Coordinates of C-alpha atoms in Angstrom, one line a residue:
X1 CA -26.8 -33.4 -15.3
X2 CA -24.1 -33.8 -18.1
X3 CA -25.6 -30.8 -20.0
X4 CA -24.6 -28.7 -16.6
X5 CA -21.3 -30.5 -16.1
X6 CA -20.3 -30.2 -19.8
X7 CA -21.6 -26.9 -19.3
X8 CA -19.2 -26.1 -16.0
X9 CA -16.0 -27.5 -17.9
X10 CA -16.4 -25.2 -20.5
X11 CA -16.9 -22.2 -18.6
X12 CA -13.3 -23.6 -16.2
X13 CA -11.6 -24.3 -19.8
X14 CA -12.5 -20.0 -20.1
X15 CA -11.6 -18.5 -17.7
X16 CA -8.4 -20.3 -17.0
X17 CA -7.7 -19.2 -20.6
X18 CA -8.9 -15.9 -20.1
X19 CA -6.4 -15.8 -16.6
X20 CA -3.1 -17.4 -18.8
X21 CA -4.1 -14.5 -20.9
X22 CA -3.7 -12.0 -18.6
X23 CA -0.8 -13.4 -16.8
X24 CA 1.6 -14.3 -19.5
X25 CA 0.4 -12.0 -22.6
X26 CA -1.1 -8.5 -21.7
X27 CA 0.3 -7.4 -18.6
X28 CA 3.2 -7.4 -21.0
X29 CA 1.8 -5.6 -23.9
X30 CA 3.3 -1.9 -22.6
X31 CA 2.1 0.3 -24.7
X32 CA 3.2 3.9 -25.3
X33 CA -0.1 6.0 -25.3
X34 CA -0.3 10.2 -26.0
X35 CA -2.8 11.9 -24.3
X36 CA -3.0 15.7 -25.4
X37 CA -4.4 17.5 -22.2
X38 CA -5.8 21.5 -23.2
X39 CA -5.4 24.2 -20.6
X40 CA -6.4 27.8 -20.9
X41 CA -3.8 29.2 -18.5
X42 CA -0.7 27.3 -20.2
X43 CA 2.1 29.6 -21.8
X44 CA 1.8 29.3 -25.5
X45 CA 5.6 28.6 -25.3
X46 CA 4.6 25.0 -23.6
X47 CA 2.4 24.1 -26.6
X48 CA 2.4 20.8 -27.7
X49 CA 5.4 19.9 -24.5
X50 CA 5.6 15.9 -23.7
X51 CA 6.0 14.9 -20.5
X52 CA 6.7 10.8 -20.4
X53 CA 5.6 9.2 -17.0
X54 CA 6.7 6.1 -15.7
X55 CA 5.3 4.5 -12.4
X56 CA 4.3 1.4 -11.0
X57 CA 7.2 -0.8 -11.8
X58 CA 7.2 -2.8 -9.3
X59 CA 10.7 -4.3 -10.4
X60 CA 10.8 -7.7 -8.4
X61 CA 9.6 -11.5 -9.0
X62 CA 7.8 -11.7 -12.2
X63 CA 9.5 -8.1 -13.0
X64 CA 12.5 -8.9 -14.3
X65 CA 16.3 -6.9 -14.4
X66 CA 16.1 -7.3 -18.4
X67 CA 12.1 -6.5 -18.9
X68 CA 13.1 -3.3 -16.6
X69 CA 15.8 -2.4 -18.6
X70 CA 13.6 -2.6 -22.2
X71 CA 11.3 -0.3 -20.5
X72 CA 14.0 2.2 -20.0
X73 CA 15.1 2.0 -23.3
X74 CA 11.6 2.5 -24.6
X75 CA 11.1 5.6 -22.7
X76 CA 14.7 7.0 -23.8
X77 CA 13.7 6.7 -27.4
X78 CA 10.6 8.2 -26.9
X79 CA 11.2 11.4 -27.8
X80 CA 9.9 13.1 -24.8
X81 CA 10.7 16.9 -23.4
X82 CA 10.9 15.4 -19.5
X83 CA 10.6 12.5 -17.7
X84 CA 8.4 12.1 -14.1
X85 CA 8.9 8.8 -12.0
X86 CA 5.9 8.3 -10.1
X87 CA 7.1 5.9 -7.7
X88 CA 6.4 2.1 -6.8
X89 CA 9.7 0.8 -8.5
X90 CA 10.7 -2.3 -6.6
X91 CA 7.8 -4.8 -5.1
X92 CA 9.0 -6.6 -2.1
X93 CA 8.5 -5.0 1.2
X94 CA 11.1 -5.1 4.1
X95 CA 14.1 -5.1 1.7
X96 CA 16.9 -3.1 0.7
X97 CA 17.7 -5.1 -2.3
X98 CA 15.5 -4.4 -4.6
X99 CA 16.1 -1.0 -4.0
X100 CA 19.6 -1.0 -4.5
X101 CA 19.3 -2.8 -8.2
X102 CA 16.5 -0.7 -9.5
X103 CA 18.0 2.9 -8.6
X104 CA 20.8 2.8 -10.7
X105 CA 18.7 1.5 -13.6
X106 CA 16.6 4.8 -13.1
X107 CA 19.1 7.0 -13.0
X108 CA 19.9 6.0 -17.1
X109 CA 16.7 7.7 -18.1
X110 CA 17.1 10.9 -20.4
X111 CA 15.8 13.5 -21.5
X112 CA 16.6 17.7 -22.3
X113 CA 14.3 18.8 -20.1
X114 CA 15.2 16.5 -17.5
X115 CA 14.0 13.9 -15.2
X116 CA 12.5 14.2 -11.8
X117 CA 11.6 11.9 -9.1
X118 CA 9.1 11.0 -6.0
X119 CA 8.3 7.8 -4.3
X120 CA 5.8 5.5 -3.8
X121 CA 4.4 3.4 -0.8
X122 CA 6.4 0.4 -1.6
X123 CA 9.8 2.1 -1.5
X124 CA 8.4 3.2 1.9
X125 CA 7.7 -0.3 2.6
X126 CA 11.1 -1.7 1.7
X127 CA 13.0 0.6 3.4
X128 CA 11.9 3.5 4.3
X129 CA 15.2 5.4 5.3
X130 CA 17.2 3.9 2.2
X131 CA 14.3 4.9 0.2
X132 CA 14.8 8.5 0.5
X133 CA 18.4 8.4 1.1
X134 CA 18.4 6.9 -2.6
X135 CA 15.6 9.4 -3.8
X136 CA 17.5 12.5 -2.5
X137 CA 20.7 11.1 -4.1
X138 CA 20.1 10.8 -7.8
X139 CA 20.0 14.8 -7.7
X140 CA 16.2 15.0 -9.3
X141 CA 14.2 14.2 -6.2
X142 CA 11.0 16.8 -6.4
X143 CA 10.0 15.0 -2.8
X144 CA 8.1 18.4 -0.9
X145 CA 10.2 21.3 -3.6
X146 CA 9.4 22.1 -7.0
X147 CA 11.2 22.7 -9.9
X148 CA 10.9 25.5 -12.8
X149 CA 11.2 24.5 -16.3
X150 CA 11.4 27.4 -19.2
X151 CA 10.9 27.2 -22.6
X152 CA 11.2 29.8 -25.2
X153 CA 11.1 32.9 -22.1
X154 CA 8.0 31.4 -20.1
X155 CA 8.2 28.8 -17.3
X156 CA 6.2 26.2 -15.6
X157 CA 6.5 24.5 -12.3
X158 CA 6.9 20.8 -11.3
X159 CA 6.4 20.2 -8.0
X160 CA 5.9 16.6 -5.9
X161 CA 4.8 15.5 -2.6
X162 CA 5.5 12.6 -0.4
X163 CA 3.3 9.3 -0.5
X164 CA 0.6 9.3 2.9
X165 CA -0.2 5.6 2.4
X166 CA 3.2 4.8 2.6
X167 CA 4.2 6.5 6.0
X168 CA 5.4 10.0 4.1
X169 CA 4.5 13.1 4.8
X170 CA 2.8 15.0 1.8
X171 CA 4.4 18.1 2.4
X172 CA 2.4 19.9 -0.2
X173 CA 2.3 23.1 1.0
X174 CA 6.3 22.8 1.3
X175 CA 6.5 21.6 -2.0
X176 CA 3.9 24.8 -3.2
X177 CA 5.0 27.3 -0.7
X178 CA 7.8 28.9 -3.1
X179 CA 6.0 28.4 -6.5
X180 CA 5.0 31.9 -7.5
X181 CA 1.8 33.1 -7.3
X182 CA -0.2 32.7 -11.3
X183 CA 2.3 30.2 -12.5
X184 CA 1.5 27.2 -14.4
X185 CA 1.7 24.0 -12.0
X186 CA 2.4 20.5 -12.5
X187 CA 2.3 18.6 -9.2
X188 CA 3.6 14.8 -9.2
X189 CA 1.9 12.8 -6.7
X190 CA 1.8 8.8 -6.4
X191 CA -1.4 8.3 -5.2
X192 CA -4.4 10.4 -6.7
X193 CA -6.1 10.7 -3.5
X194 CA -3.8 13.6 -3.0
X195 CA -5.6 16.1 -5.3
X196 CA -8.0 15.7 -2.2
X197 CA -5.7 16.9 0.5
X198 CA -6.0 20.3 1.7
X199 CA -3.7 22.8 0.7
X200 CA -2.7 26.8 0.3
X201 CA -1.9 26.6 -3.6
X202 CA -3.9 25.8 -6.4
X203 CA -2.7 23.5 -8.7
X204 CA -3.4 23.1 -12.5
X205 CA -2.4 19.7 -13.1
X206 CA -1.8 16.5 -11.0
X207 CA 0.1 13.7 -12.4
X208 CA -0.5 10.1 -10.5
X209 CA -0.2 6.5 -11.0
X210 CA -0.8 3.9 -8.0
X211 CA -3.9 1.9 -9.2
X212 CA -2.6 0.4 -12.1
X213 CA -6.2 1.4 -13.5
X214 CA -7.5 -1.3 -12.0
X215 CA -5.8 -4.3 -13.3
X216 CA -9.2 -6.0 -14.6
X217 CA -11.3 -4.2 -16.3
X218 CA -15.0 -5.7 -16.6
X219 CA -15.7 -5.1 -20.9
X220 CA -18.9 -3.3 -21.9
X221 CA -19.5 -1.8 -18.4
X222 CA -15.6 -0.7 -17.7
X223 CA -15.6 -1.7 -14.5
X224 CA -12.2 -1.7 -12.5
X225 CA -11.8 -4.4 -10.3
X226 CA -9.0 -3.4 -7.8
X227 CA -8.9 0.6 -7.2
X228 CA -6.6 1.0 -4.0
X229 CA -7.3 4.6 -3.4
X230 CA -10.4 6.1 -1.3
X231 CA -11.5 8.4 -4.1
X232 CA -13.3 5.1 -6.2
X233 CA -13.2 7.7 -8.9
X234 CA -9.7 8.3 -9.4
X235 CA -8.9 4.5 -11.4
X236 CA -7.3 6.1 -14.6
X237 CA -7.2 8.4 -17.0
X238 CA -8.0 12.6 -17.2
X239 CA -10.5 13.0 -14.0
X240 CA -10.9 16.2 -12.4
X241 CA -10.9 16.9 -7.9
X242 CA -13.6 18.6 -5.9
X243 CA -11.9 21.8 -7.0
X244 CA -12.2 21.3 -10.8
X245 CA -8.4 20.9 -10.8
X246 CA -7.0 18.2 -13.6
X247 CA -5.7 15.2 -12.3
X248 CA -4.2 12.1 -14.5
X249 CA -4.3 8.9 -13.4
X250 CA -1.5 6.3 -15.7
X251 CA -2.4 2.8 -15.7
X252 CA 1.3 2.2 -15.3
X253 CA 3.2 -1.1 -15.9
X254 CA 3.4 -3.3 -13.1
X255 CA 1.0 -5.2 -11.1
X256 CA -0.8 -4.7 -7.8
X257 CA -2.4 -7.9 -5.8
X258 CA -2.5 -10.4 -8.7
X259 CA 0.2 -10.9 -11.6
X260 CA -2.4 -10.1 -13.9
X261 CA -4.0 -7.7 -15.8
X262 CA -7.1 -7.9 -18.2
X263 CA -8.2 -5.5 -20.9
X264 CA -5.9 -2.8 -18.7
X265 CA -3.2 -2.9 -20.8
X266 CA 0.1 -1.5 -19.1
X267 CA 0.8 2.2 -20.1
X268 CA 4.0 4.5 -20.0
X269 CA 1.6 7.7 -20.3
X270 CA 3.0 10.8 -22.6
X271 CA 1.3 14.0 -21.3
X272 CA 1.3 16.6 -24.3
X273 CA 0.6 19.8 -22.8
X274 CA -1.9 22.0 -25.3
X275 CA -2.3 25.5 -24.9
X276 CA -5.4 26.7 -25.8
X277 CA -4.2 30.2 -26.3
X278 CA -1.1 29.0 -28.2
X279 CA -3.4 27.0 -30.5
X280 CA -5.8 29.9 -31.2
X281 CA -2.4 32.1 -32.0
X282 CA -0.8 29.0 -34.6
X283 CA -4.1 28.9 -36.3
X284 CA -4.6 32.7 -36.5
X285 CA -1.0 32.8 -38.2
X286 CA -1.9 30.1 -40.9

């Protein structure tokens, strides 16, 4: 009997260590992670672009004004060709205040390709009127349009739909409708379970965030714990829809259900786009 109890206390004495771990240490250990993503159809011009994405915030308790602010600044320095906001900035529901602080804060992101904006459920949950009045108003919401970037005479286009699971409509074919036909398309959605949705377009790559890739991740097995989307597949992470379509899932940087996150380290994501053509071309030059 003291063998078990002995036994019992060790294994509390773990896993409250385990939980401080994840509370007070990693789910602030943001790291900046590259992931080079190859596409055969990508203009050569777009070889080696970097697309940073931020989402998942969550700016609230335990997500402080100051913490925010460092993220910003990392991202700034980055060195990255654009910037996509993914949504989920504030935390609290059935508030405007949070919306208010954190809006102004995003608006001091940079970069010379610019930096483009959707929502996510929680903004819908706070408010969801001031939400998009806010969105629409820093001037770089891609909320059911798309945008064309160009780079040395070819283009791409970046288009975003609104969040289901937060009351929006996805307006993807109004965000597709005026992207023309053949061109390379990047479509920003918060919640992956929108590759899934039916549309008119194809598109070439989705970019996503909402299930913080789990927040616990089981070792040796890489299990996620808590995956809020209906598409269990989608936790993070390159993963591909029913139509062989790329879709990226970023672990992102705040927290879900629990202020905690273990061996799921919080990510701002850099997308460098790779043309397979454009590589073939630089290496056939050399």
């Amino acid at each position: 009997m003291m063998r078990i109890k002995k036994h019992l206390a060790i294994c509390c004495i773990v896993t409250a260590l385990i939980l401080g771990y994840g509370l007070t240490i990693e789910r602030y250990a943001l790291r900046i992670n590259t992931y080079p993503l190859h596409f055969e159809n990508l203009p050569a011009a777009f070889n080696g672009y970097r697309i940073l994405v931020i989402t998942d915030l969550h700016y609230g308790r335990l997500m402080s004004k100051p913490w925010v602010s460092e993220i910003i600044e990392r991202a700034n320095r980055a060195g990255a060709d654009c910037i996509v906001c993914l949504g989920d900035y504030v935390k609290k529901r059935n508030t405007k205040d949070e919306l208010r602080v954190i809006w102004p804060m995003l608006k001091t992101l940079k970069a010379p390709g610019g930096v483009f904006f959707i929502n996510g459920n929680h903004e819908h949950w706070a408010d969801h009127a001031l939400s998009l009045r806010l969105l629409e108003e820093s001037g770089s919401s891609l909320r059911h349009r798309h945008a064309v970037i160009r780079k040395g005479g070819a283009a791409v286009a970046l288009a975003g739909c609104g969040d289901a699971r937060g009351g929006d409509e996805p307006g993807l074919d109004e965000a597709l409708d005026r992207v023309p036909d053949g061109m390379f398309t990047i479509l920003l959605a918060h919640n992956p379970d929108a590759a899934d949705l039916p549309r008119k377009k194809p598109v070439d790559l989705f970019l996503c965030g909402h299930t913080h890739g789990g927040q616990i991740v089981v070792p040796v097995i890489d299990y996620p714990v808590m995956i809020p989307v209906d598409n269990k597949l989608y936790d993070s992470g390159l993963k591909h829809n029913a139509r062989r379509e790329a879709v990226f899932i970023s672990r992102g940087i705040g927290w879900g259900v629990a202020p905690v996150r273990l061996n799921c380290t919080p990510e701002i994501a850099i997308i460098q786009l790779v043309s397979k053509k454009g590589s073939r071309l630089a290496r056939a030059a050399r």
